[in-house]
PDB file of C-alpha atoms in Angstrom:
ATOM      1  CA  MET A  26      16.837   3.521 -20.068  1.00 74.00           C
ATOM      2  CA  TYR A  27      13.496   4.036 -18.278  1.00 74.00           C
ATOM      3  CA  SER A  28      11.646   2.899 -21.466  1.00 77.00           C
ATOM      4  CA  LYS A  29      13.812  -0.308 -21.606  1.00 83.00           C
ATOM      5  CA  LEU A  30      13.026  -1.027 -17.972  1.00 84.00           C
ATOM      6  CA  ARG A  31       9.336  -0.473 -18.498  1.00 78.00           C
ATOM      7  CA  ASN A  32       9.159  -2.931 -21.327  1.00 80.00           C
ATOM      8  CA  ASN A  33      11.035  -5.647 -19.577  1.00 85.00           C
ATOM      9  CA  ARG A  34       8.596  -8.548 -18.969  1.00 86.00           C
ATOM     10  CA  THR A  35      10.363  -9.873 -15.707  1.00 91.00           C
ATOM     11  CA  LEU A  36      10.290  -6.416 -14.319  1.00 91.00           C
ATOM     12  CA  ASN A  37       6.684  -5.986 -15.103  1.00 90.00           C
ATOM     13  CA  LEU A  38       5.818  -9.233 -13.264  1.00 91.00           C
ATOM     14  CA  MET A  39       7.949  -8.104 -10.351  1.00 95.00           C
ATOM     15  CA  ILE A  40       6.026  -4.888 -10.053  1.00 95.00           C
ATOM     16  CA  ILE A  41       2.759  -6.815 -10.089  1.00 94.00           C
ATOM     17  CA  GLY A  42       4.179  -8.930  -7.342  1.00 95.00           C
ATOM     18  CA  ILE A  43       5.149  -5.817  -5.334  1.00 97.00           C
ATOM     19  CA  ARG A  44       1.734  -4.330  -5.817  1.00 96.00           C
ATOM     20  CA  PHE A  45       0.129  -7.551  -4.396  1.00 96.00           C
ATOM     21  CA  LEU A  46       2.706  -7.851  -1.561  1.00 96.00           C
ATOM     22  CA  VAL A  47       2.433  -4.298  -0.260  1.00 96.00           C
ATOM     23  CA  GLY A  48      -1.365  -4.319  -0.850  1.00 96.00           C
ATOM     24  CA  PHE A  49      -1.542  -7.415   1.182  1.00 95.00           C
ATOM     25  CA  ALA A  50       0.277  -5.831   4.035  1.00 95.00           C
ATOM     26  CA  PHE A  51      -2.531  -3.209   4.378  1.00 95.00           C
ATOM     27  CA  ILE A  52      -5.431  -5.691   4.549  1.00 95.00           C
ATOM     28  CA  PRO A  53      -5.199  -7.068   8.029  1.00 93.00           C
ATOM     29  CA  SER A  54      -4.209  -3.809   9.688  1.00 92.00           C
ATOM     30  CA  GLY A  55      -6.705  -1.858   7.760  1.00 94.00           C
ATOM     31  CA  LEU A  56      -9.611  -4.373   8.399  1.00 93.00           C
ATOM     32  CA  LYS A  57      -8.754  -4.215  12.160  1.00 92.00           C
ATOM     33  CA  LYS A  58      -9.261  -0.429  12.110  1.00 93.00           C
ATOM     34  CA  VAL A  59     -12.398  -0.555  10.011  1.00 93.00           C
ATOM     35  CA  LEU A  60     -14.000  -3.132  12.439  1.00 91.00           C
ATOM     36  CA  GLY A  61     -13.214  -0.986  15.375  1.00 90.00           C
ATOM     37  CA  GLU A  62     -10.661  -3.274  16.912  1.00 90.00           C
ATOM     38  CA  ARG A  63      -7.538  -2.303  18.782  1.00 86.00           C
ATOM     39  CA  PHE A  64      -4.324  -2.590  16.786  1.00 81.00           C
ATOM     40  CA  THR A  65      -2.219  -3.672  19.737  1.00 81.00           C
ATOM     41  CA  SER A  66      -2.423  -4.918  23.192  1.00 82.00           C
ATOM     42  CA  ILE A  67       0.552  -2.922  24.449  1.00 83.00           C
ATOM     43  CA  GLY A  68      -0.461  -1.242  27.607  1.00 84.00           C
ATOM     44  CA  THR A  69      -0.936   2.496  27.995  1.00 85.00           C
ATOM     45  CA  ASP A  70       1.955   2.495  30.431  1.00 87.00           C
ATOM     46  CA  HIS A  71       4.250   2.325  27.364  1.00 83.00           C
ATOM     47  CA  PRO A  72       4.447   5.273  24.947  1.00 83.00           C
ATOM     48  CA  ILE A  73       3.576   3.138  22.002  1.00 84.00           C
ATOM     49  CA  GLY A  74       0.628   1.659  23.646  1.00 85.00           C
ATOM     50  CA  TYR A  75      -0.494   5.035  24.746  1.00 88.00           C
ATOM     51  CA  PHE A  76      -0.211   6.464  21.243  1.00 87.00           C
ATOM     52  CA  PHE A  77      -2.334   3.585  19.794  1.00 87.00           C
ATOM     53  CA  GLU A  78      -4.877   3.800  22.455  1.00 90.00           C
ATOM     54  CA  ALA A  79      -5.406   7.498  21.825  1.00 91.00           C
ATOM     55  CA  MET A  80      -5.586   6.835  18.004  1.00 90.00           C
ATOM     56  CA  TYR A  81      -8.069   4.068  18.654  1.00 91.00           C
ATOM     57  CA  ARG A  82     -10.179   6.303  20.810  1.00 92.00           C
ATOM     58  CA  THR A  83     -10.564   8.902  18.032  1.00 92.00           C
ATOM     59  CA  GLY A  84     -13.276   6.492  16.655  1.00 86.00           C
ATOM     60  CA  PHE A  85     -14.066   7.783  13.227  1.00 92.00           C
ATOM     61  CA  TYR A  86     -10.460   8.802  12.406  1.00 94.00           C
ATOM     62  CA  TYR A  87      -9.343   5.383  13.438  1.00 94.00           C
ATOM     63  CA  GLU A  88     -11.788   3.752  11.107  1.00 95.00           C
ATOM     64  CA  PHE A  89     -11.059   6.325   8.337  1.00 96.00           C
ATOM     65  CA  LEU A  90      -7.285   5.214   8.487  1.00 96.00           C
ATOM     66  CA  GLY A  91      -8.226   1.639   8.161  1.00 95.00           C
ATOM     67  CA  PHE A  92     -10.535   2.476   5.257  1.00 96.00           C
ATOM     68  CA  CYS A  93      -7.775   4.228   3.486  1.00 97.00           C
ATOM     69  CA  GLN A  94      -5.398   1.285   4.011  1.00 97.00           C
ATOM     70  CA  LEU A  95      -8.098  -0.987   2.475  1.00 97.00           C
ATOM     71  CA  LEU A  96      -8.740   1.355  -0.416  1.00 97.00           C
ATOM     72  CA  ALA A  97      -5.038   1.626  -1.178  1.00 98.00           C
ATOM     73  CA  ALA A  98      -4.600  -2.208  -1.123  1.00 97.00           C
ATOM     74  CA  PHE A  99      -7.656  -2.627  -3.451  1.00 96.00           C
ATOM     75  CA  LEU A 100      -6.317  -0.069  -5.896  1.00 96.00           C
ATOM     76  CA  LEU A 101      -2.880  -1.737  -5.974  1.00 97.00           C
ATOM     77  CA  PHE A 102      -4.530  -5.126  -6.552  1.00 95.00           C
ATOM     78  CA  THR A 103      -6.589  -3.896  -9.515  1.00 93.00           C
ATOM     79  CA  GLN A 104      -3.508  -3.228 -11.563  1.00 89.00           C
ATOM     80  CA  LYS A 105      -5.557  -0.664 -13.574  1.00 89.00           C
ATOM     81  CA  PHE A 106      -5.667   1.918 -10.728  1.00 93.00           C
ATOM     82  CA  ALA A 107      -2.370   0.831  -9.245  1.00 94.00           C
ATOM     83  CA  THR A 108      -0.767   4.240  -9.642  1.00 94.00           C
ATOM     84  CA  LEU A 109      -3.456   5.878  -7.526  1.00 95.00           C
ATOM     85  CA  GLY A 110      -3.005   2.975  -5.174  1.00 97.00           C
ATOM     86  CA  ALA A 111       0.773   3.498  -4.958  1.00 97.00           C
ATOM     87  CA  LEU A 112       0.263   7.330  -4.305  1.00 97.00           C
ATOM     88  CA  MET A 113      -1.957   6.411  -1.281  1.00 97.00           C
ATOM     89  CA  PHE A 114       0.213   3.618  -0.102  1.00 98.00           C
ATOM     90  CA  PHE A 115       3.277   5.901  -0.256  1.00 98.00           C
ATOM     91  CA  GLY A 116       1.597   8.568   1.782  1.00 97.00           C
ATOM     92  CA  ILE A 117       0.339   6.111   4.428  1.00 97.00           C
ATOM     93  CA  ILE A 118       3.518   4.072   4.703  1.00 97.00           C
ATOM     94  CA  LEU A 119       5.579   7.248   4.878  1.00 97.00           C
ATOM     95  CA  ASN A 120       3.509   8.335   7.905  1.00 95.00           C
ATOM     96  CA  ILE A 121       3.862   4.872   9.555  1.00 93.00           C
ATOM     97  CA  CYS A 122       7.660   4.698   8.843  1.00 95.00           C
ATOM     98  CA  VAL A 123       8.205   8.075  10.447  1.00 95.00           C
ATOM     99  CA  LEU A 124       6.075   7.093  13.341  1.00 91.00           C
ATOM    100  CA  THR A 125       7.974   3.777  13.922  1.00 89.00           C
ATOM    101  CA  ILE A 126      11.428   5.748  13.850  1.00 92.00           C
ATOM    102  CA  SER A 127      10.320   8.575  16.186  1.00 91.00           C
ATOM    103  CA  MET A 128       8.696   6.099  18.693  1.00 87.00           C
ATOM    104  CA  HIS A 129      11.609   3.861  18.591  1.00 85.00           C
ATOM    105  CA  PHE A 130       9.702   0.697  17.555  1.00 82.00           C
ATOM    106  CA  THR A 131      12.216  -2.205  17.994  1.00 84.00           C
ATOM    107  CA  GLY A 132      12.807  -3.679  14.566  1.00 87.00           C
ATOM    108  CA  THR A 133       9.515  -2.445  13.181  1.00 88.00           C
ATOM    109  CA  TRP A 134      11.205   0.583  11.452  1.00 91.00           C
ATOM    110  CA  ILE A 135      13.145  -1.825   9.269  1.00 94.00           C
ATOM    111  CA  ILE A 136      10.045  -3.321   7.952  1.00 94.00           C
ATOM    112  CA  THR A 137       8.347  -0.085   7.424  1.00 94.00           C
ATOM    113  CA  SER A 138      11.475   1.418   5.765  1.00 96.00           C
ATOM    114  CA  LEU A 139      11.453  -1.579   3.456  1.00 97.00           C
ATOM    115  CA  MET A 140       7.785  -0.996   2.727  1.00 97.00           C
ATOM    116  CA  LEU A 141       8.506   2.666   2.018  1.00 97.00           C
ATOM    117  CA  PHE A 142      11.315   1.689  -0.318  1.00 98.00           C
ATOM    118  CA  ALA A 143       8.708  -0.589  -2.193  1.00 98.00           C
ATOM    119  CA  GLY A 144       6.315   2.207  -2.337  1.00 97.00           C
ATOM    120  CA  THR A 145       9.222   4.475  -3.851  1.00 97.00           C
ATOM    121  CA  VAL A 146       9.903   1.700  -6.509  1.00 97.00           C
ATOM    122  CA  LEU A 147       6.098   1.703  -7.408  1.00 97.00           C
ATOM    123  CA  LEU A 148       6.064   5.473  -7.852  1.00 96.00           C
ATOM    124  CA  ALA A 149       9.307   5.419  -9.969  1.00 93.00           C
ATOM    125  CA  TRP A 150       7.803   2.670 -12.107  1.00 92.00           C
ATOM    126  CA  ASP A 151       4.812   4.967 -12.825  1.00 90.00           C
ATOM    127  CA  TRP A 152       7.015   8.097 -13.237  1.00 87.00           C
ATOM    128  CA  ASN A 153       5.629   8.636 -16.689  1.00 83.00           C
ATOM    129  CA  LYS A 154       2.092   8.978 -15.337  1.00 83.00           C
ATOM    130  CA  LEU A 155       3.192  11.123 -12.427  1.00 83.00           C
ATOM    131  CA  LYS A 156       5.156  13.788 -14.414  1.00 79.00           C
ATOM    132  CA  PRO A 157       1.988  15.589 -15.720  1.00 74.00           C
ATOM    133  CA  ILE A 158       0.476  15.558 -12.269  1.00 79.00           C
ATOM    134  CA  LEU A 159       3.665  17.268 -10.956  1.00 78.00           C
ATOM    135  CA  GLY A 160       3.698  19.857 -13.843  1.00 76.00           C
ATOM    136  CA  LEU A 161       6.658  18.469 -15.262  1.00 74.00           C
ATOM    137  CA  LYS A 162       7.129  18.468 -19.169  1.00 74.00           C
ATOM    138  CA  ILE A 163       6.954  15.058 -20.988  1.00 70.00           C
ATOM    139  CA  SER A 164       9.760  14.920 -23.320  1.00 65.00           C
ATOM    140  CA  GLU A 165       8.816  11.666 -25.005  1.00 65.00           C
ATOM    141  CA  THR A 166       5.524   9.835 -25.226  1.00 62.00           C
ATOM    142  CA  HIS A 167       5.628   6.058 -24.733  1.00 65.00           C
ATOM    143  CA  ASP A 168       2.864   3.615 -24.790  1.00 64.00           C
ATOM    144  CA  TYR A 169       3.971   1.333 -22.014  1.00 66.00           C
ATOM    145  CA  LYS A 170       2.123  -1.934 -21.777  1.00 69.00           C
ATOM    146  CA  GLU A 171      -0.161  -2.235 -18.649  1.00 72.00           C
ATOM    147  CA  PRO A 172      -0.736  -5.553 -17.006  1.00 71.00           C
ATOM    148  CA  ASN A 173      -3.365  -7.316 -19.163  1.00 77.00           C
ATOM    149  CA  TYR A 174      -6.998  -8.084 -18.215  1.00 83.00           C
ATOM    150  CA  LYS A 175      -5.986 -11.442 -16.590  1.00 88.00           C
ATOM    151  CA  TRP A 176      -3.896  -9.663 -14.155  1.00 88.00           C
ATOM    152  CA  GLN A 177      -6.721  -7.217 -13.160  1.00 86.00           C
ATOM    153  CA  ILE A 178      -9.163 -10.021 -12.677  1.00 89.00           C
ATOM    154  CA  ALA A 179      -6.571 -12.016 -10.768  1.00 89.00           C
ATOM    155  CA  GLY A 180      -5.910  -9.075  -8.504  1.00 88.00           C
ATOM    156  CA  PHE A 181      -9.558  -8.454  -7.860  1.00 89.00           C
ATOM    157  CA  ILE A 182     -10.294 -12.104  -7.097  1.00 90.00           C
ATOM    158  CA  LEU A 183      -7.066 -12.280  -4.761  1.00 90.00           C
ATOM    159  CA  PHE A 184      -8.077  -9.067  -2.915  1.00 91.00           C
ATOM    160  CA  ILE A 185     -11.594 -10.546  -2.263  1.00 92.00           C
ATOM    161  CA  ILE A 186     -10.123 -13.948  -1.067  1.00 91.00           C
ATOM    162  CA  LEU A 187      -7.615 -12.140   1.269  1.00 91.00           C
ATOM    163  CA  LEU A 188     -10.145  -9.846   2.607  1.00 90.00           C
ATOM    164  CA  SER A 189     -12.634 -12.732   3.229  1.00 90.00           C
ATOM    165  CA  SER A 190      -9.821 -14.797   4.860  1.00 89.00           C
ATOM    166  CA  SER A 191      -8.951 -11.975   7.098  1.00 86.00           C
ATOM    167  CA  ILE A 192     -12.604 -11.493   8.111  1.00 86.00           C
ATOM    168  CA  LEU A 193     -13.025 -15.241   8.758  1.00 85.00           C
ATOM    169  CA  LEU A 194      -9.930 -15.490  10.884  1.00 82.00           C
ATOM    170  CA  LYS A 195     -11.051 -12.574  12.983  1.00 72.00           C
ATOM    171  CA  SER A 196     -14.353 -14.135  13.722  1.00 68.00           C
ATOM    172  CA  ASN A 197     -12.822 -17.267  15.011  1.00 62.00           C
TER     173      ASN A 197
END
């Protein structure tokens, strides 16, 4: 069944779309952190504002988080390195999802939970690549088609356009 799903053209296109969508979600928030800008304007009198202010004041750690978000987005957009991007995305969004639930973010936990689901779908899609990393035996070998060169170029161009647009919007 997995093989049948992996060879379905429509599902392949949907996976590319999911990679672009979740990758895009990390560009504005990651860029804010890399540029050293505060993520939110919620005051420190509120627990959420206090948390984000403390994270912002860590300096390098805050920027590192942003860099990791941008790197995960870039890898997802490349298609060629999307499995690595999906692993990074999953780890980051799992952390964000747990944070939004534990701090009782109103409504945000729904968005982050959906993003976590999308990350899970991406990892399930690349299960054949993850099995050896996890030390699991590969019972069958299949040569699943990866997105062709055009999708890789389109993803790179789209990433550059979205990153540039985010930078231009911040400067205005």
